[in-house]
Short mmCIF file of C-alpha atoms in Angstrom, two decimals:
data_model
loop_
_atom_site.label_atom_id
_atom_site.label_comp_id
_atom_site.label_asym_id
_atom_site.label_seq_id
_atom_site.Cartn_x
_atom_site.Cartn_y
_atom_site.Cartn_z
CA MET I 17 -14.96 9.85 19.78
CA TRP I 18 -13.15 6.52 19.55
CA LEU I 19 -14.30 3.93 17.09
CA ALA I 20 -12.67 0.62 17.76
CA ASP I 21 -13.09 -2.01 15.09
CA LEU I 22 -11.02 -4.78 13.56
CA ALA I 23 -11.23 -6.18 10.08
CA THR I 24 -9.24 -9.06 8.60
CA PRO I 25 -9.27 -10.81 5.22
CA PRO I 26 -11.59 -13.83 5.04
CA ASP I 27 -10.05 -17.23 5.71
CA ALA I 28 -10.58 -18.17 2.06
CA ALA I 29 -8.02 -15.51 1.05
CA TRP I 30 -5.19 -17.43 2.76
CA GLN I 31 -3.19 -20.45 1.77
CA ARG I 32 -1.06 -22.30 4.34
CA VAL I 33 2.37 -23.15 2.88
CA PRO I 34 5.07 -25.23 4.57
CA VAL I 35 8.15 -23.25 5.62
CA ALA I 36 10.35 -25.69 3.68
CA THR I 37 8.42 -24.88 0.48
CA LEU I 38 8.75 -21.13 1.10
CA ALA I 39 12.45 -21.50 1.81
CA ALA I 40 13.02 -23.29 -1.48
CA GLU I 41 10.85 -20.89 -3.52
CA ARG I 42 12.21 -17.68 -2.01
CA GLY I 43 15.84 -18.54 -1.44
CA ILE I 44 15.69 -18.49 2.35
CA PRO I 45 18.92 -20.00 3.70
CA SER I 46 18.60 -23.36 5.46
CA SER I 47 19.93 -21.79 8.68
CA LYS I 48 16.99 -19.37 8.75
CA GLN I 49 14.57 -22.15 7.87
CA ARG I 50 15.83 -24.19 10.83
CA LEU I 51 15.50 -21.14 13.08
CA LEU I 52 11.88 -20.69 12.05
CA GLU I 53 11.06 -24.36 12.50
CA ARG I 54 13.04 -25.27 15.62
CA TYR I 55 13.23 -22.07 17.64
CA PHE I 56 9.89 -20.49 16.73
CA GLY I 57 8.02 -23.75 16.04
CA LEU I 58 6.78 -22.33 12.73
CA HIS I 59 6.13 -25.10 10.24
CA SER I 60 3.85 -23.25 7.84
CA ALA I 61 2.92 -19.68 6.97
CA ALA I 62 -0.27 -18.08 5.71
CA ILE I 63 0.08 -16.45 2.31
CA GLN I 64 -2.43 -13.99 0.92
CA GLN I 65 -3.34 -15.08 -2.59
CA GLY I 66 -3.69 -11.60 -4.07
CA SER I 67 -1.54 -8.50 -4.11
CA GLN I 68 -0.80 -6.41 -1.05
CA MET I 69 -3.35 -3.88 -2.30
CA GLU I 70 -6.01 -6.61 -2.39
CA MET I 71 -4.94 -7.81 1.06
CA LEU I 72 -5.51 -4.34 2.52
CA LEU I 73 -8.56 -3.35 0.46
CA GLY I 74 -10.74 -6.28 1.54
CA PRO I 75 -10.66 -5.53 5.27
CA LEU I 76 -10.78 -1.77 4.65
CA ALA I 77 -13.91 -2.13 2.51
CA ALA I 78 -15.50 -4.39 5.16
CA LEU I 79 -14.74 -1.86 7.89
CA LEU I 80 -16.23 0.99 5.86
CA ALA I 81 -19.33 -1.09 5.08
CA ARG I 82 -19.93 -1.56 8.82
CA HIS I 83 -19.64 2.20 9.39
CA PRO I 84 -21.74 3.96 6.73
CA GLY I 85 -20.87 7.60 6.21
CA LEU I 86 -17.34 7.24 7.54
CA ALA I 87 -15.76 7.49 4.09
CA ALA I 88 -17.62 10.73 3.38
CA ARG I 89 -15.91 12.51 6.29
CA PRO I 90 -12.35 13.79 6.08
CA GLY I 91 -9.96 11.53 7.97
CA VAL I 92 -6.51 9.98 8.07
CA LEU I 93 -5.45 6.60 6.67
CA VAL I 94 -2.17 5.32 8.09
CA HIS I 95 -0.33 2.26 6.79
CA VAL I 96 2.12 0.93 9.34
CA ARG I 97 4.91 -0.89 7.49
CA THR I 98 7.28 -2.92 9.61
CA GLN I 99 9.04 -5.14 7.10
CA THR I 100 10.09 -2.61 4.47
CA HIS I 101 12.50 -5.12 2.92
CA ALA I 102 9.75 -7.72 2.49
CA THR I 103 7.09 -5.46 1.00
CA PRO I 104 8.64 -2.61 -0.94
CA PRO I 105 6.43 0.47 -1.24
CA CYS I 106 4.39 0.94 -4.37
CA ALA I 107 4.63 4.53 -5.58
CA GLY I 108 1.23 6.08 -4.94
CA GLY I 109 -0.14 2.75 -3.74
CA LEU I 110 -1.66 4.04 -0.52
CA ALA I 111 -3.38 6.93 -2.32
CA ARG I 112 -4.79 4.43 -4.87
CA LEU I 113 -5.97 2.21 -2.01
CA ALA I 114 -7.74 5.17 -0.37
CA ARG I 115 -9.44 6.12 -3.66
CA ALA I 116 -10.49 2.52 -4.31
CA ALA I 117 -12.09 2.41 -0.85
CA GLY I 118 -13.90 5.71 -1.40
CA LEU I 119 -11.73 7.72 1.01
CA ARG I 120 -11.43 10.69 -1.35
CA ASP I 121 -10.94 13.45 1.25
CA TRP I 122 -8.61 11.48 3.50
CA GLU I 123 -4.96 12.20 4.15
CA VAL I 124 -2.77 9.14 3.69
CA PHE I 125 0.69 8.32 4.90
CA ALA I 126 2.86 5.34 5.70
CA GLN I 127 4.81 4.95 8.90
CA THR I 128 7.91 2.78 8.83
CA GLN I 129 10.79 1.63 11.01
CA THR I 130 8.64 1.27 14.12
CA HIS I 131 8.84 -2.52 14.10
CA CYS I 132 6.13 -4.36 16.05
CA ALA I 133 5.10 -1.19 17.90
CA GLY I 134 3.99 0.50 14.68
CA GLY I 135 0.29 0.21 15.42
CA LEU I 136 0.80 1.63 18.91
CA ALA I 137 2.88 4.48 17.54
CA ALA I 138 0.09 5.30 15.07
CA VAL I 139 -2.49 5.26 17.87
CA HIS I 140 -0.24 7.64 19.82
CA LEU I 141 -0.51 10.13 16.90
CA MET I 142 -4.33 10.09 16.82
CA PRO I 143 -4.93 12.92 19.31
CA ASP I 144 -2.82 15.21 17.08
CA PHE I 145 -5.43 14.90 14.33
CA GLY I 146 -8.22 16.27 16.53
CA PRO I 147 -10.99 14.70 18.60
CA ASP I 148 -13.45 14.30 15.70
CA CYS I 149 -11.05 13.09 13.03
CA PRO I 150 -11.45 9.41 12.12
CA VAL I 151 -8.18 7.52 11.77
CA ILE I 152 -7.82 4.07 10.21
CA VAL I 153 -4.58 2.21 10.88
CA LEU I 154 -3.67 -0.52 8.40
CA THR I 155 -1.17 -3.21 9.29
CA GLY I 156 -0.25 -6.51 7.70
CA ASP I 157 2.82 -6.07 5.56
CA VAL I 158 4.64 -8.82 7.45
CA LEU I 159 2.24 -11.25 5.81
CA LEU I 160 3.47 -12.74 2.59
CA THR I 161 1.73 -11.96 -0.67
CA GLN I 162 2.33 -13.45 -4.07
CA GLY I 163 4.22 -10.30 -5.12
CA SER I 164 6.40 -9.93 -2.03
CA SER I 165 10.12 -10.30 -2.33
CA ALA I 166 12.20 -12.99 -0.66
CA LEU I 167 12.66 -12.53 3.05
CA SER I 168 16.32 -12.25 3.89
#
């Protein structure tokens, strides 16, 4: 059984910040700022106002609310991390996130170094868990949070 759903934080959770402001606050070199602005046309970025845990918990809780009973089943929670230098792992953070969401009997693991294809790589693993095992794939670490380190 495939359950396809998408959950994102509410718009109110985001603040748009000019790239120039981020560059000054986070020590991003002017050469990288110009690259973002001129080459990519990026003049502002959305920043999640809470912690990374809060950023992931909101959509996860919304997803589980739309699918009653899902949390009570054993399953797998995967966090795909692409920017490991921007969002360092929090020891036990994913297990705490699963518990906070009520996923007590779920296996949790993070998948890194898969770059932008991380979500696809996680989907590729799903058949290995069995046809009836629910799998939730979390993404979003590229997004900036108040506690994230400077992007280099």
